[in-house]
XYZ file of C-alpha atoms in Angstrom:
448
model
C 135.938 -56.524 189.401
C 132.753 -54.972 188.131
C 132.653 -51.562 186.475
C 129.856 -49.015 186.821
C 129.924 -46.258 184.215
C 127.566 -43.883 185.967
C 125.701 -40.707 185.098
C 126.536 -40.273 181.422
C 124.296 -39.859 178.402
C 123.802 -43.517 177.433
C 122.929 -44.509 173.868
C 122.204 -48.261 174.003
C 121.410 -48.376 170.213
C 119.230 -51.484 170.685
C 116.639 -52.773 171.238
C 115.453 -49.215 170.665
C 117.081 -45.917 169.870
C 116.780 -43.668 172.879
C 118.845 -41.577 175.238
C 119.222 -42.384 178.904
C 120.103 -38.918 180.144
C 121.517 -39.517 182.674
C 122.053 -43.241 182.564
C 124.472 -45.932 183.662
C 126.031 -49.142 182.377
C 127.205 -51.921 184.706
C 129.466 -54.715 183.509
C 131.663 -57.418 184.932
C 134.844 -58.973 183.528
C 133.357 -59.564 180.083
C 129.604 -59.044 180.070
C 127.119 -56.188 180.409
C 124.977 -56.740 183.499
C 122.605 -53.754 183.509
C 121.736 -50.679 181.434
C 119.264 -48.067 182.571
C 118.690 -44.778 184.283
C 121.014 -43.878 187.122
C 118.314 -44.725 189.644
C 117.549 -48.100 188.054
C 121.157 -49.249 187.924
C 121.972 -47.862 191.386
C 119.178 -50.054 192.727
C 120.834 -53.188 191.321
C 122.653 -54.913 194.212
C 125.517 -55.788 191.866
C 126.265 -52.051 191.437
C 127.532 -51.633 194.996
C 130.392 -53.010 197.008
C 134.159 -52.835 197.285
C 134.673 -54.836 194.074
C 132.909 -52.225 191.905
C 134.935 -49.529 190.145
C 132.746 -46.473 189.618
C 133.492 -44.269 186.590
C 131.914 -40.819 186.782
C 130.559 -40.333 183.260
C 128.789 -36.995 183.813
C 129.387 -34.912 180.694
C 130.218 -37.960 178.576
C 128.320 -39.973 175.998
C 128.350 -43.720 176.719
C 127.786 -45.940 173.705
C 128.765 -49.256 172.159
C 132.218 -49.536 170.677
C 132.459 -48.698 166.986
C 132.875 -51.266 164.195
C 135.166 -50.509 161.258
C 133.828 -52.843 158.569
C 136.528 -52.232 155.968
C 140.121 -51.381 156.824
C 143.517 -51.991 155.292
C 146.491 -51.778 157.611
C 149.276 -49.849 155.929
C 152.083 -47.306 156.046
C 151.442 -45.174 152.932
C 149.567 -42.315 154.617
C 150.145 -38.943 152.963
C 151.691 -40.403 149.814
C 150.216 -41.268 146.413
C 147.770 -38.378 146.524
C 145.716 -37.039 143.636
C 145.344 -40.198 141.540
C 142.368 -42.097 140.165
C 141.661 -45.448 141.802
C 143.310 -47.908 139.438
C 146.240 -45.624 138.613
C 146.802 -45.264 142.343
C 146.613 -49.020 142.926
C 148.967 -49.962 140.118
C 151.481 -47.157 140.611
C 151.792 -47.013 144.407
C 149.800 -49.603 146.318
C 150.532 -52.827 144.454
C 154.314 -52.174 144.334
C 154.181 -51.642 148.098
C 152.507 -55.030 148.474
C 155.294 -56.573 146.423
C 157.856 -55.030 148.804
C 155.983 -55.942 151.996
C 157.499 -58.254 154.606
C 155.841 -59.927 157.615
C 157.690 -57.585 159.990
C 156.605 -54.454 158.106
C 153.032 -55.719 157.909
C 152.925 -56.312 161.663
C 154.254 -52.807 162.364
C 151.486 -51.408 160.153
C 148.841 -53.277 162.115
C 150.253 -51.975 165.402
C 149.915 -48.429 164.067
C 146.430 -48.854 162.630
C 144.914 -50.857 165.473
C 146.288 -48.469 168.090
C 144.866 -45.532 166.144
C 141.532 -47.337 165.900
C 141.291 -47.950 169.647
C 142.395 -44.395 170.386
C 139.409 -43.092 168.413
C 136.765 -45.442 169.851
C 136.842 -48.411 167.482
C 136.573 -51.738 169.270
C 136.209 -53.996 166.211
C 137.923 -53.919 162.813
C 137.756 -55.991 159.655
C 141.264 -55.740 158.274
C 142.013 -56.869 154.727
C 145.777 -57.189 154.826
C 148.671 -59.617 154.400
C 150.908 -61.714 156.686
C 148.018 -61.721 159.119
C 149.572 -63.974 161.746
C 151.328 -60.807 162.912
C 148.085 -58.850 162.863
C 146.474 -61.529 165.027
C 149.261 -61.123 167.598
C 148.778 -57.343 167.553
C 145.010 -57.550 168.063
C 145.468 -60.136 170.793
C 147.933 -58.016 172.722
C 146.206 -54.692 172.155
C 142.814 -56.113 173.096
C 140.434 -55.129 170.293
C 138.270 -57.390 168.154
C 139.654 -58.163 164.717
C 138.270 -60.000 161.720
C 141.315 -60.759 159.584
C 140.886 -61.126 155.834
C 143.838 -61.999 153.580
C 144.091 -60.416 150.153
C 143.900 -63.341 147.704
C 144.884 -62.663 144.093
C 145.984 -65.136 141.438
C 145.728 -63.367 138.087
C 148.998 -63.057 136.198
C 151.259 -60.429 137.755
C 149.721 -60.615 141.234
C 151.623 -63.607 142.592
C 152.879 -61.596 145.591
C 149.411 -61.410 147.191
C 147.986 -64.058 149.508
C 146.736 -67.407 148.191
C 144.020 -69.884 149.041
C 146.715 -72.031 150.675
C 147.983 -69.204 152.896
C 144.378 -68.366 153.800
C 143.800 -71.977 154.824
C 146.878 -71.808 157.055
C 145.591 -68.606 158.683
C 142.192 -70.192 159.290
C 143.836 -73.192 160.885
C 145.663 -70.916 163.313
C 143.175 -68.099 163.837
C 139.694 -69.184 162.799
C 138.975 -68.043 166.336
C 141.697 -67.105 168.802
C 142.346 -64.877 171.809
C 139.075 -65.925 173.467
C 137.183 -65.383 170.221
C 138.157 -61.746 169.810
C 140.318 -62.517 166.769
C 138.740 -64.315 163.807
C 139.750 -65.039 160.230
C 137.642 -64.903 157.087
C 138.280 -65.593 153.421
C 139.069 -62.615 151.208
C 139.425 -61.875 147.492
C 141.186 -58.683 146.481
C 139.086 -57.783 143.458
C 137.282 -59.223 140.461
C 140.099 -58.163 138.128
C 142.805 -59.652 140.365
C 141.297 -63.133 140.711
C 140.552 -65.991 138.346
C 137.299 -67.905 138.379
C 139.185 -70.711 140.111
C 140.142 -68.391 142.970
C 136.487 -67.413 143.453
C 135.360 -71.044 143.459
C 138.089 -72.079 145.888
C 137.403 -69.093 148.162
C 133.687 -69.858 148.330
C 134.435 -73.510 149.107
C 136.953 -72.576 151.807
C 134.508 -70.148 153.454
C 131.882 -72.896 153.526
C 134.372 -75.442 154.888
C 135.384 -73.209 157.800
C 131.969 -71.508 158.104
C 133.372 -67.993 157.749
C 132.437 -64.838 155.950
C 133.859 -63.832 152.574
C 135.018 -60.293 151.834
C 135.720 -58.619 148.490
C 135.823 -55.160 146.886
C 133.374 -54.329 144.119
C 131.701 -51.593 142.098
C 133.951 -48.870 143.456
C 134.448 -46.864 140.237
C 132.517 -46.223 137.050
C 135.504 -47.449 135.029
C 135.327 -50.770 136.873
C 131.722 -51.287 135.759
C 132.555 -50.442 132.143
C 135.590 -52.736 132.180
C 133.600 -55.597 133.711
C 130.995 -55.277 130.987
C 133.736 -55.301 128.363
C 135.586 -58.308 129.812
C 132.758 -60.489 131.068
C 129.514 -59.138 129.632
C 128.212 -58.563 133.163
C 128.329 -55.799 135.726
C 130.776 -56.564 138.579
C 128.390 -57.915 141.190
C 126.547 -60.034 138.655
C 129.905 -61.543 137.637
C 130.900 -62.108 141.273
C 127.566 -63.852 141.848
C 128.067 -65.958 138.709
C 131.398 -67.064 140.177
C 129.652 -68.290 143.311
C 130.817 -65.737 145.872
C 127.404 -64.373 146.903
C 125.998 -67.524 148.452
C 124.810 -68.593 151.888
C 124.690 -65.001 153.146
C 128.450 -65.040 153.787
C 129.585 -62.081 151.705
C 130.468 -58.565 152.781
C 131.246 -56.343 149.796
C 133.190 -53.122 150.241
C 132.166 -49.913 148.457
C 129.187 -50.817 146.183
C 129.155 -47.316 144.728
C 128.030 -47.994 141.152
C 125.000 -50.251 141.468
C 121.906 -50.565 139.335
C 118.540 -51.667 140.705
C 119.118 -55.289 139.694
C 122.384 -55.396 141.654
C 120.708 -53.921 144.717
C 118.090 -56.644 144.487
C 120.865 -59.229 144.041
C 122.597 -57.983 147.199
C 119.346 -58.070 149.159
C 118.212 -61.490 147.910
C 121.542 -63.156 148.710
C 121.871 -61.724 152.226
C 125.028 -59.885 151.205
C 126.119 -57.012 153.450
C 127.839 -53.794 152.399
C 130.742 -51.868 153.922
C 130.288 -48.183 153.047
C 133.474 -46.078 152.922
C 132.393 -42.464 152.311
C 135.691 -40.639 152.892
C 137.617 -42.975 150.602
C 134.926 -42.799 147.936
C 135.064 -39.006 148.001
C 138.851 -38.777 148.114
C 139.340 -41.101 145.155
C 136.395 -39.444 143.356
C 134.737 -42.853 143.092
C 131.227 -41.557 143.757
C 128.483 -41.854 146.389
C 127.135 -45.271 147.349
C 123.313 -45.540 147.150
C 122.949 -46.202 150.871
C 119.269 -45.150 151.170
C 118.342 -47.519 148.332
C 120.260 -50.322 150.004
C 118.440 -49.645 153.271
C 115.082 -49.621 151.480
C 115.907 -53.047 150.046
C 116.669 -54.363 153.539
C 120.447 -54.573 153.104
C 122.679 -54.328 156.186
C 125.182 -51.499 155.682
C 128.153 -50.991 157.965
C 130.709 -48.225 157.786
C 134.409 -48.474 157.013
C 137.352 -46.142 156.935
C 139.140 -48.008 154.122
C 142.928 -47.802 154.430
C 145.052 -45.118 156.056
C 146.335 -44.154 152.605
C 142.952 -43.354 151.059
C 141.242 -41.664 153.975
C 143.802 -40.530 155.624
C 142.808 -41.500 159.140
C 140.846 -44.251 160.864
C 138.566 -41.967 162.896
C 135.046 -43.421 162.621
C 133.511 -40.423 164.377
C 134.791 -38.358 161.472
C 133.565 -41.045 159.070
C 129.988 -40.921 160.363
C 129.879 -37.189 159.672
C 131.097 -37.832 156.126
C 128.445 -40.519 155.682
C 125.629 -38.211 156.744
C 126.784 -35.178 154.776
C 127.311 -37.231 151.632
C 123.730 -38.480 151.768
C 122.442 -34.933 152.192
C 124.523 -33.622 149.313
C 123.646 -36.363 146.844
C 119.929 -36.216 147.595
C 119.911 -32.419 147.954
C 117.821 -33.227 150.997
C 118.766 -31.920 154.464
C 116.608 -34.604 156.103
C 118.791 -37.419 154.707
C 121.545 -38.954 156.820
C 119.636 -38.941 160.117
C 122.131 -39.062 163.024
C 120.548 -42.122 164.622
C 120.633 -44.026 161.323
C 124.286 -43.124 160.827
C 125.287 -44.028 164.401
C 123.608 -47.389 163.877
C 125.900 -48.026 160.885
C 128.911 -47.662 163.162
C 127.459 -49.696 166.055
C 124.670 -52.282 165.821
C 124.501 -52.395 162.007
C 128.287 -52.621 161.843
C 128.139 -55.580 164.207
C 125.487 -57.200 161.982
C 127.677 -56.578 158.958
C 130.494 -58.514 160.634
C 128.275 -61.251 162.042
C 128.851 -60.071 165.613
C 125.453 -58.654 166.553
C 124.685 -61.526 168.923
C 127.549 -60.487 171.186
C 128.255 -56.789 170.581
C 127.129 -53.616 168.803
C 124.660 -52.430 171.442
C 124.530 -51.917 175.194
C 122.264 -54.735 176.335
C 122.515 -57.109 179.301
C 124.166 -60.336 178.239
C 126.242 -58.780 175.468
C 129.988 -58.322 175.721
C 131.187 -55.197 177.507
C 132.432 -53.282 174.454
C 131.863 -49.738 175.677
C 133.257 -46.306 174.879
C 132.851 -42.872 176.423
C 133.080 -39.647 174.444
C 133.797 -36.346 176.170
C 131.018 -33.832 175.502
C 132.540 -31.099 177.694
C 134.209 -29.356 174.765
C 133.666 -26.045 173.028
C 132.582 -27.897 169.888
C 129.992 -29.958 171.797
C 128.422 -27.050 173.666
C 125.528 -26.611 174.373
C 124.702 -30.057 175.711
C 120.916 -30.310 175.918
C 118.354 -32.815 177.157
C 114.624 -33.381 176.999
C 112.862 -32.263 173.795
C 116.017 -30.390 172.725
C 118.352 -33.360 173.275
C 121.270 -33.082 170.871
C 123.784 -35.769 171.860
C 123.200 -37.988 168.813
C 123.715 -34.949 166.579
C 126.860 -33.966 168.492
C 128.334 -37.449 168.044
C 127.741 -37.409 164.285
C 128.420 -33.780 163.398
C 130.625 -32.326 166.153
C 132.683 -35.033 167.868
C 135.902 -36.610 166.661
C 138.131 -39.464 167.705
C 140.230 -37.188 169.897
C 137.154 -36.758 172.113
C 137.076 -40.468 173.003
C 138.053 -40.801 176.638
C 137.684 -44.492 177.552
C 137.404 -47.803 175.721
C 136.591 -51.258 177.099
C 136.514 -54.510 175.102
C 135.207 -57.622 176.863
C 135.269 -55.483 179.998
C 139.011 -54.860 179.728
C 139.935 -51.194 179.692
C 142.128 -50.354 176.683
C 141.964 -46.536 176.899
C 141.637 -44.260 179.930
C 141.585 -40.450 179.832
C 142.647 -40.697 176.195
C 145.754 -42.758 176.982
C 146.352 -46.218 175.549
C 146.815 -48.785 178.307
C 147.807 -51.918 176.385
C 150.664 -50.573 174.279
C 153.357 -47.913 174.326
C 152.142 -45.316 171.829
C 155.599 -43.811 171.320
C 157.055 -47.245 170.616
C 154.274 -48.006 168.141
C 154.993 -44.769 166.279
C 158.740 -45.368 166.246
C 158.307 -48.901 164.958
C 155.913 -47.726 162.238
C 158.254 -44.930 161.170
C 161.169 -47.337 160.807
C 159.025 -49.904 158.992
C 157.685 -47.304 156.555
C 161.189 -46.134 155.697
C 162.205 -49.737 155.066
C 159.101 -50.335 152.940
C 159.739 -47.304 150.756
C 163.370 -48.288 150.289
C 162.395 -51.844 149.347
C 159.744 -50.584 146.928
C 162.261 -48.272 145.254
C 164.783 -51.107 144.914
C 162.166 -53.301 143.209
C 161.081 -50.582 140.748
C 161.940 -51.192 137.073
C 165.185 -49.487 136.069
């Protein structure tokens, strides 16, 4: 079967930023065949015939699926509120990791991946644990997933993942489910990992030719503590340990950077996952995204975990990203909608090393396509021509609940807002039960 998504407002995102209003996208089982005006695509002989399903997209935006470049599956949403970053980690999050089981971890990934698809995300980078279960979830649900184990080996963190468990994951899921599910190497944090862990992680990433993902420079305290412990700012220390080599690294947050660190990121081909809602909620600070762009750094967008956001809605996240830039710069021209949409689409794909196959609506790329309903009170008026406002609506007005349809590799995962590849009620019930078990296990492990 081929699918013709016809008559919507198409935002291809590459090779140029423009609206096709109205436009159409034609794709087959996995691949985009044609993108253009309605008249252009209608004239393509592949757009007609009994084996073509026609989707009337009038009143909808049609754009590439969104890329969440930094996510943690989890079940702590709505708890552990009102704490500074490292207090929050040590008091609530790390004890939950200690209590985690493979079954609970898999239930968390079902919840988070289903929520992601429901709000238009077709690709996630999930830093989590017991990721064999997460691979099964992504495979069954149908989205793209880059799976990154938390590795930590400093004293007191022996319950995290290890280099050995990462190697086992790579052996099983370096690339699986027709390439939609991949594994990378991950390090939890500079303060959680010895120099040996960094060296081994860099060597493992080179051996399997994968990316390497780590958190850094999220809080001001972290910078001060790194200077005290190591005599270097965090990214300089991470580079000294060999983790910013060969253009493999994606670093989450990068809030507290000086000019030398920005140059270090740019010169090493390191990419950045920007998490504005999390950075605001935890009072971490604003990442210097415009400076990173000026230095030529690829910046994707991430939700961070469900506990520090508290949702995985990237259409909400793009609004946060734009408004934060405006506020910090005291400049209403900052955070241009097209620039911000690129972070969630083509730049997000570049961040994850997927831009050759996804991130934009171009012939030959995979059919990762979403439609967003613009026929709502909060997206009215819908204008075209010199007053065209769809890009602005997507950034400032739309939300994940407006996402109508999602395809990944041409397979439809969401239709009329309903998940097609899982039972949403069953996912919620499983997550509720798993969360209750997790909290009980965490309480039982707490010091008396």
